[in-house]
Amino acid sequence: MDNKVLTSFEITQTQLDTAAKMLHLEPAIHAILRVPMRELHVSIPVRMDNGDVKVFEGFRVQYNNARGPCKGGIRFHPDETIDTIRALAAWMTWKCAAVDIPFGGSKGGVICNPKGMSSGELERLSRGYIDAIWEFIGPDRDIPAPDVYTNPQIMAWMMDEYSKLKGYHSPAVITGKPLALGGSAGRGDATARGGLYTIVEAARHLNIDLSAATVAVQGYGNAGANIAILANGILGSRIVAVSDSKGGIYNEHGLEPNKVLQRKMETGSVINYSEAENLSNEELLGLRVDILCPAALENIITQANASKIKAKMVAELANGPTTPEADEILYDAGVFIIPDFLCNAGGVTVSYFEWVQNMYNYYWEEEEVHQRLNKKMAKAFQDVLSESLERKVNMRVAAYIVAVTRVAEAMKLRGWV
Ligand code: NAD
């Protein structure tokens, strides 16, 4: 393996191997958990607007269903690969187990460029994907959701197609639907809000006064903008820097997150904002702040820049922002990490609430969703923190230990090994 760059899926396997070793996991359980339970490769013919039929390649990977039906989003992306989908399906398995919701893990994807497709083409592709996989999904089998470049409208088309094939209305087959079709209140900012609840727990552990804390957020999209708005609005923390793919802005006295969002919507970026100075994404990472939130992409904090991080806490709203080498550097430097599949599990947790509400056809007020989310996230954080303190391992390894232990227990009880 020396000098070989690991693929995303190989990274998940390596992370699992570390936890398996510490847990003295039975070899048979470890072997089952290293690979997906099932994967489906499909070809989807779609009539394009110009009359031609184009065939798209799609996947659905069901990684493990020991704890319940599989759960995982669907990505529409030109660079999609089966390797990434496998990795994300594995992470979904650990994420659902870490927050203790009764789901296994899965992920789906279609290789396509949604930005270059018309609404009609996207609808036919969405329906075609469901036509190809519908016998393998279902409210008790595998429940998709939105992910990169898919959205509530696409979920609505997919739910409709599945319902037509079944012959009855079946909202619980998919989450992240529009509110009018059985979506849950509180789904919009659920990922950031869940992250916020873990930050509150971490701050209590680290003795950080959040009302006086400074925050830098990399990535000003769904996750990043919402964490800035919530941290400022609910906790009173000072958002000193935010960024997007074009660069960042800094104001030591604090930015107004809603005004920054407004500006991003008007101009396409946060940069060149009159009430702040520009800074680069790399400079943002090195700011002396209490909390750094990577909320953009994977592999942002690496061996090359980890030693420059001066934050007390890194709250990983993005998936995979920190490489394994950087992890060790940060741990040795005493930087506290809330690992991705714990920090950003609020989205899937409210997806679970959506499924529950669909199953009994009764809908909760937003306040109830927030309270239940808070309880789930706080408990998950404390479970992982206890494991980390007890075993003297970093929070990421601890999160794996918690998750893998739960999945392994379900497998044993079922008699799979
Ligand atoms: P998004 O597309 O809404 O926002 C992404 C933001 O990152 C944009 O502002 C973009 O300009 C910025 N960005 C892109 N490249 C960048 C770069 N090189 N440097 C700085 N900023 C850059 O996406 P999102 O839904 O907010 O997702 C962000 C991350 O959070 C992803 O890793 C995603 O997997 C993770 N996540 C999101 C959710 C969710 O519910 N939205 C749930 C779990 C995990």
JSON list of N, CA, C and O in Angstrom, two decimals, residues 372-408:
[
{"chain": "A", "resi": 372, "resn": "ARG", "atom": "N", "xyz": [-36.59, 16.99, 19.42]},
{"chain": "A", "resi": 372, "resn": "ARG", "atom": "CA", "xyz": [-36.19, 15.59, 19.25]},
{"chain": "A", "resi": 372, "resn": "ARG", "atom": "C", "xyz": [-34.79, 15.50, 18.64]},
{"chain": "A", "resi": 372, "resn": "ARG", "atom": "O", "xyz": [-34.01, 14.62, 18.98]},
{"chain": "A", "resi": 373, "resn": "LEU", "atom": "N", "xyz": [-34.50, 16.42, 17.70]},
{"chain": "A", "resi": 373, "resn": "LEU", "atom": "CA", "xyz": [-33.16, 16.43, 17.08]},
{"chain": "A", "resi": 373, "resn": "LEU", "atom": "C", "xyz": [-32.10, 16.73, 18.13]},
{"chain": "A", "resi": 373, "resn": "LEU", "atom": "O", "xyz": [-31.05, 16.07, 18.19]},
{"chain": "A", "resi": 374, "resn": "ASN", "atom": "N", "xyz": [-32.38, 17.72, 18.97]},
{"chain": "A", "resi": 374, "resn": "ASN", "atom": "CA", "xyz": [-31.42, 18.10, 20.01]},
{"chain": "A", "resi": 374, "resn": "ASN", "atom": "C", "xyz": [-31.09, 16.90, 20.91]},
{"chain": "A", "resi": 374, "resn": "ASN", "atom": "O", "xyz": [-29.93, 16.60, 21.22]},
{"chain": "A", "resi": 375, "resn": "LYS", "atom": "N", "xyz": [-32.13, 16.18, 21.30]},
{"chain": "A", "resi": 375, "resn": "LYS", "atom": "CA", "xyz": [-31.96, 15.03, 22.19]},
{"chain": "A", "resi": 375, "resn": "LYS", "atom": "C", "xyz": [-31.08, 13.95, 21.54]},
{"chain": "A", "resi": 375, "resn": "LYS", "atom": "O", "xyz": [-30.15, 13.41, 22.15]},
{"chain": "A", "resi": 376, "resn": "LYS", "atom": "N", "xyz": [-31.37, 13.67, 20.27]},
{"chain": "A", "resi": 376, "resn": "LYS", "atom": "CA", "xyz": [-30.62, 12.64, 19.54]},
{"chain": "A", "resi": 376, "resn": "LYS", "atom": "C", "xyz": [-29.14, 13.03, 19.40]},
{"chain": "A", "resi": 376, "resn": "LYS", "atom": "O", "xyz": [-28.23, 12.23, 19.62]},
{"chain": "A", "resi": 377, "resn": "MET", "atom": "N", "xyz": [-28.91, 14.30, 18.98]},
{"chain": "A", "resi": 377, "resn": "MET", "atom": "CA", "xyz": [-27.54, 14.73, 18.72]},
{"chain": "A", "resi": 377, "resn": "MET", "atom": "C", "xyz": [-26.73, 14.80, 20.02]},
{"chain": "A", "resi": 377, "resn": "MET", "atom": "O", "xyz": [-25.56, 14.42, 20.05]},
{"chain": "A", "resi": 378, "resn": "ALA", "atom": "N", "xyz": [-27.35, 15.30, 21.08]},
{"chain": "A", "resi": 378, "resn": "ALA", "atom": "CA", "xyz": [-26.64, 15.43, 22.36]},
{"chain": "A", "resi": 378, "resn": "ALA", "atom": "C", "xyz": [-26.26, 14.04, 22.88]},
{"chain": "A", "resi": 378, "resn": "ALA", "atom": "O", "xyz": [-25.13, 13.83, 23.35]},
{"chain": "A", "resi": 379, "resn": "LYS", "atom": "N", "xyz": [-27.17, 13.10, 22.78]},
{"chain": "A", "resi": 379, "resn": "LYS", "atom": "CA", "xyz": [-26.90, 11.74, 23.25]},
{"chain": "A", "resi": 379, "resn": "LYS", "atom": "C", "xyz": [-25.77, 11.10, 22.42]},
{"chain": "A", "resi": 379, "resn": "LYS", "atom": "O", "xyz": [-24.85, 10.48, 22.97]},
{"chain": "A", "resi": 380, "resn": "ALA", "atom": "N", "xyz": [-25.85, 11.29, 21.10]},
{"chain": "A", "resi": 380, "resn": "ALA", "atom": "CA", "xyz": [-24.82, 10.71, 20.23]},
{"chain": "A", "resi": 380, "resn": "ALA", "atom": "C", "xyz": [-23.46, 11.31, 20.57]},
{"chain": "A", "resi": 380, "resn": "ALA", "atom": "O", "xyz": [-22.45, 10.59, 20.66]},
{"chain": "A", "resi": 381, "resn": "PHE", "atom": "N", "xyz": [-23.42, 12.63, 20.78]},
{"chain": "A", "resi": 381, "resn": "PHE", "atom": "CA", "xyz": [-22.15, 13.29, 21.12]},
{"chain": "A", "resi": 381, "resn": "PHE", "atom": "C", "xyz": [-21.59, 12.70, 22.41]},
{"chain": "A", "resi": 381, "resn": "PHE", "atom": "O", "xyz": [-20.41, 12.35, 22.51]},
{"chain": "A", "resi": 382, "resn": "GLN", "atom": "N", "xyz": [-22.44, 12.58, 23.43]},
{"chain": "A", "resi": 382, "resn": "GLN", "atom": "CA", "xyz": [-21.97, 12.08, 24.73]},
{"chain": "A", "resi": 382, "resn": "GLN", "atom": "C", "xyz": [-21.50, 10.63, 24.63]},
{"chain": "A", "resi": 382, "resn": "GLN", "atom": "O", "xyz": [-20.52, 10.24, 25.26]},
{"chain": "A", "resi": 383, "resn": "ASP", "atom": "N", "xyz": [-22.19, 9.81, 23.84]},
{"chain": "A", "resi": 383, "resn": "ASP", "atom": "CA", "xyz": [-21.76, 8.42, 23.65]},
{"chain": "A", "resi": 383, "resn": "ASP", "atom": "C", "xyz": [-20.34, 8.37, 23.08]},
{"chain": "A", "resi": 383, "resn": "ASP", "atom": "O", "xyz": [-19.48, 7.59, 23.52]},
{"chain": "A", "resi": 384, "resn": "VAL", "atom": "N", "xyz": [-20.11, 9.23, 22.06]},
{"chain": "A", "resi": 384, "resn": "VAL", "atom": "CA", "xyz": [-18.80, 9.21, 21.39]},
{"chain": "A", "resi": 384, "resn": "VAL", "atom": "C", "xyz": [-17.73, 9.81, 22.32]},
{"chain": "A", "resi": 384, "resn": "VAL", "atom": "O", "xyz": [-16.62, 9.27, 22.44]},
{"chain": "A", "resi": 385, "resn": "LEU", "atom": "N", "xyz": [-18.08, 10.88, 23.02]},
{"chain": "A", "resi": 385, "resn": "LEU", "atom": "CA", "xyz": [-17.12, 11.51, 23.94]},
{"chain": "A", "resi": 385, "resn": "LEU", "atom": "C", "xyz": [-16.69, 10.52, 25.04]},
{"chain": "A", "resi": 385, "resn": "LEU", "atom": "O", "xyz": [-15.50, 10.39, 25.34]},
{"chain": "A", "resi": 386, "resn": "SER", "atom": "N", "xyz": [-17.65, 9.79, 25.60]},
{"chain": "A", "resi": 386, "resn": "SER", "atom": "CA", "xyz": [-17.30, 8.83, 26.66]},
{"chain": "A", "resi": 386, "resn": "SER", "atom": "C", "xyz": [-16.31, 7.80, 26.13]},
{"chain": "A", "resi": 386, "resn": "SER", "atom": "O", "xyz": [-15.34, 7.45, 26.80]},
{"chain": "A", "resi": 387, "resn": "GLU", "atom": "N", "xyz": [-16.59, 7.31, 24.92]},
{"chain": "A", "resi": 387, "resn": "GLU", "atom": "CA", "xyz": [-15.70, 6.29, 24.32]},
{"chain": "A", "resi": 387, "resn": "GLU", "atom": "C", "xyz": [-14.31, 6.89, 24.11]},
{"chain": "A", "resi": 387, "resn": "GLU", "atom": "O", "xyz": [-13.30, 6.22, 24.36]},
{"chain": "A", "resi": 388, "resn": "SER", "atom": "N", "xyz": [-14.27, 8.15, 23.66]},
{"chain": "A", "resi": 388, "resn": "SER", "atom": "CA", "xyz": [-13.00, 8.80, 23.39]},
{"chain": "A", "resi": 388, "resn": "SER", "atom": "C", "xyz": [-12.18, 8.97, 24.68]},
{"chain": "A", "resi": 388, "resn": "SER", "atom": "O", "xyz": [-10.97, 8.71, 24.71]},
{"chain": "A", "resi": 389, "resn": "LEU", "atom": "N", "xyz": [-12.86, 9.37, 25.76]},
{"chain": "A", "resi": 389, "resn": "LEU", "atom": "CA", "xyz": [-12.15, 9.60, 27.03]},
{"chain": "A", "resi": 389, "resn": "LEU", "atom": "C", "xyz": [-11.71, 8.28, 27.64]},
{"chain": "A", "resi": 389, "resn": "LEU", "atom": "O", "xyz": [-10.60, 8.13, 28.14]},
{"chain": "A", "resi": 390, "resn": "GLU", "atom": "N", "xyz": [-12.60, 7.29, 27.55]},
{"chain": "A", "resi": 390, "resn": "GLU", "atom": "CA", "xyz": [-12.30, 5.99, 28.16]},
{"chain": "A", "resi": 390, "resn": "GLU", "atom": "C", "xyz": [-11.14, 5.28, 27.48]},
{"chain": "A", "resi": 390, "resn": "GLU", "atom": "O", "xyz": [-10.25, 4.76, 28.12]},
{"chain": "A", "resi": 391, "resn": "ARG", "atom": "N", "xyz": [-11.16, 5.31, 26.14]},
{"chain": "A", "resi": 391, "resn": "ARG", "atom": "CA", "xyz": [-10.12, 4.58, 25.41]},
{"chain": "A", "resi": 391, "resn": "ARG", "atom": "C", "xyz": [-8.92, 5.45, 25.04]},
{"chain": "A", "resi": 391, "resn": "ARG", "atom": "O", "xyz": [-7.99, 4.99, 24.40]},
{"chain": "A", "resi": 392, "resn": "LYS", "atom": "N", "xyz": [-9.01, 6.76, 25.39]},
{"chain": "A", "resi": 392, "resn": "LYS", "atom": "CA", "xyz": [-7.95, 7.71, 25.02]},
{"chain": "A", "resi": 392, "resn": "LYS", "atom": "C", "xyz": [-7.66, 7.68, 23.52]},
{"chain": "A", "resi": 392, "resn": "LYS", "atom": "O", "xyz": [-6.52, 7.52, 23.07]},
{"chain": "A", "resi": 393, "resn": "VAL", "atom": "N", "xyz": [-8.73, 7.79, 22.75]},
{"chain": "A", "resi": 393, "resn": "VAL", "atom": "CA", "xyz": [-8.60, 7.87, 21.28]},
{"chain": "A", "resi": 393, "resn": "VAL", "atom": "C", "xyz": [-9.29, 9.15, 20.82]},
{"chain": "A", "resi": 393, "resn": "VAL", "atom": "O", "xyz": [-10.08, 9.73, 21.55]},
{"chain": "A", "resi": 394, "resn": "ASN", "atom": "N", "xyz": [-8.97, 9.57, 19.57]},
{"chain": "A", "resi": 394, "resn": "ASN", "atom": "CA", "xyz": [-9.61, 10.79, 19.10]},
{"chain": "A", "resi": 394, "resn": "ASN", "atom": "C", "xyz": [-11.08, 10.54, 18.82]},
{"chain": "A", "resi": 394, "resn": "ASN", "atom": "O", "xyz": [-11.55, 9.40, 18.77]},
{"chain": "A", "resi": 395, "resn": "MET", "atom": "N", "xyz": [-11.82, 11.63, 18.63]},
{"chain": "A", "resi": 395, "resn": "MET", "atom": "CA", "xyz": [-13.28, 11.54, 18.51]},
{"chain": "A", "resi": 395, "resn": "MET", "atom": "C", "xyz": [-13.69, 10.74, 17.26]},
{"chain": "A", "resi": 395, "resn": "MET", "atom": "O", "xyz": [-14.74, 10.11, 17.25]},
{"chain": "A", "resi": 396, "resn": "ARG", "atom": "N", "xyz": [-12.86, 10.78, 16.20]},
{"chain": "A", "resi": 396, "resn": "ARG", "atom": "CA", "xyz": [-13.24, 10.04, 15.00]},
{"chain": "A", "resi": 396, "resn": "ARG", "atom": "C", "xyz": [-13.18, 8.53, 15.24]},
{"chain": "A", "resi": 396, "resn": "ARG", "atom": "O", "xyz": [-14.09, 7.78, 14.92]},
{"chain": "A", "resi": 397, "resn": "VAL", "atom": "N", "xyz": [-12.06, 8.10, 15.85]},
{"chain": "A", "resi": 397, "resn": "VAL", "atom": "CA", "xyz": [-11.94, 6.67, 16.14]},
{"chain": "A", "resi": 397, "resn": "VAL", "atom": "C", "xyz": [-13.07, 6.26, 17.10]},
{"chain": "A", "resi": 397, "resn": "VAL", "atom": "O", "xyz": [-13.69, 5.21, 16.93]},
{"chain": "A", "resi": 398, "resn": "ALA", "atom": "N", "xyz": [-13.33, 7.13, 18.08]},
{"chain": "A", "resi": 398, "resn": "ALA", "atom": "CA", "xyz": [-14.39, 6.82, 19.05]},
{"chain": "A", "resi": 398, "resn": "ALA", "atom": "C", "xyz": [-15.75, 6.68, 18.35]},
{"chain": "A", "resi": 398, "resn": "ALA", "atom": "O", "xyz": [-16.55, 5.79, 18.68]},
{"chain": "A", "resi": 399, "resn": "ALA", "atom": "N", "xyz": [-16.01, 7.55, 17.37]},
{"chain": "A", "resi": 399, "resn": "ALA", "atom": "CA", "xyz": [-17.30, 7.49, 16.66]},
{"chain": "A", "resi": 399, "resn": "ALA", "atom": "C", "xyz": [-17.41, 6.17, 15.90]},
{"chain": "A", "resi": 399, "resn": "ALA", "atom": "O", "xyz": [-18.47, 5.53, 15.87]},
{"chain": "A", "resi": 400, "resn": "TYR", "atom": "N", "xyz": [-16.30, 5.74, 15.29]},
{"chain": "A", "resi": 400, "resn": "TYR", "atom": "CA", "xyz": [-16.30, 4.44, 14.61]},
{"chain": "A", "resi": 400, "resn": "TYR", "atom": "C", "xyz": [-16.57, 3.31, 15.59]},
{"chain": "A", "resi": 400, "resn": "TYR", "atom": "O", "xyz": [-17.32, 2.39, 15.30]},
{"chain": "A", "resi": 401, "resn": "ILE", "atom": "N", "xyz": [-15.93, 3.41, 16.76]},
{"chain": "A", "resi": 401, "resn": "ILE", "atom": "CA", "xyz": [-16.09, 2.33, 17.74]},
{"chain": "A", "resi": 401, "resn": "ILE", "atom": "C", "xyz": [-17.55, 2.22, 18.16]},
{"chain": "A", "resi": 401, "resn": "ILE", "atom": "O", "xyz": [-18.13, 1.13, 18.20]},
{"chain": "A", "resi": 402, "resn": "VAL", "atom": "N", "xyz": [-18.17, 3.37, 18.44]},
{"chain": "A", "resi": 402, "resn": "VAL", "atom": "CA", "xyz": [-19.59, 3.37, 18.84]},
{"chain": "A", "resi": 402, "resn": "VAL", "atom": "C", "xyz": [-20.44, 2.75, 17.72]},
{"chain": "A", "resi": 402, "resn": "VAL", "atom": "O", "xyz": [-21.28, 1.87, 17.95]},
{"chain": "A", "resi": 403, "resn": "ALA", "atom": "N", "xyz": [-20.22, 3.23, 16.48]},
{"chain": "A", "resi": 403, "resn": "ALA", "atom": "CA", "xyz": [-21.08, 2.80, 15.37]},
{"chain": "A", "resi": 403, "resn": "ALA", "atom": "C", "xyz": [-20.87, 1.32, 15.03]},
{"chain": "A", "resi": 403, "resn": "ALA", "atom": "O", "xyz": [-21.84, 0.56, 14.89]},
{"chain": "A", "resi": 404, "resn": "VAL", "atom": "N", "xyz": [-19.61, 0.92, 14.92]},
{"chain": "A", "resi": 404, "resn": "VAL", "atom": "CA", "xyz": [-19.33, -0.46, 14.52]},
{"chain": "A", "resi": 404, "resn": "VAL", "atom": "C", "xyz": [-19.83, -1.43, 15.59]},
{"chain": "A", "resi": 404, "resn": "VAL", "atom": "O", "xyz": [-20.38, -2.50, 15.29]},
{"chain": "A", "resi": 405, "resn": "THR", "atom": "N", "xyz": [-19.69, -1.05, 16.86]},
{"chain": "A", "resi": 405, "resn": "THR", "atom": "CA", "xyz": [-20.17, -1.92, 17.95]},
{"chain": "A", "resi": 405, "resn": "THR", "atom": "C", "xyz": [-21.68, -2.16, 17.79]},
{"chain": "A", "resi": 405, "resn": "THR", "atom": "O", "xyz": [-22.16, -3.29, 17.93]},
{"chain": "A", "resi": 406, "resn": "ARG", "atom": "N", "xyz": [-22.41, -1.08, 17.46]},
{"chain": "A", "resi": 406, "resn": "ARG", "atom": "CA", "xyz": [-23.88, -1.22, 17.34]},
{"chain": "A", "resi": 406, "resn": "ARG", "atom": "C", "xyz": [-24.26, -2.10, 16.14]},
{"chain": "A", "resi": 406, "resn": "ARG", "atom": "O", "xyz": [-25.15, -2.94, 16.23]},
{"chain": "A", "resi": 407, "resn": "VAL", "atom": "N", "xyz": [-23.58, -1.89, 15.02]},
{"chain": "A", "resi": 407, "resn": "VAL", "atom": "CA", "xyz": [-23.91, -2.69, 13.82]},
{"chain": "A", "resi": 407, "resn": "VAL", "atom": "C", "xyz": [-23.54, -4.16, 14.08]},
{"chain": "A", "resi": 407, "resn": "VAL", "atom": "O", "xyz": [-24.31, -5.07, 13.77]},
{"chain": "A", "resi": 408, "resn": "ALA", "atom": "N", "xyz": [-22.38, -4.36, 14.69]},
{"chain": "A", "resi": 408, "resn": "ALA", "atom": "CA", "xyz": [-21.93, -5.74, 14.96]},
{"chain": "A", "resi": 408, "resn": "ALA", "atom": "C", "xyz": [-22.89, -6.46, 15.91]},
{"chain": "A", "resi": 408, "resn": "ALA", "atom": "O", "xyz": [-23.20, -7.64, 15.73]}
]
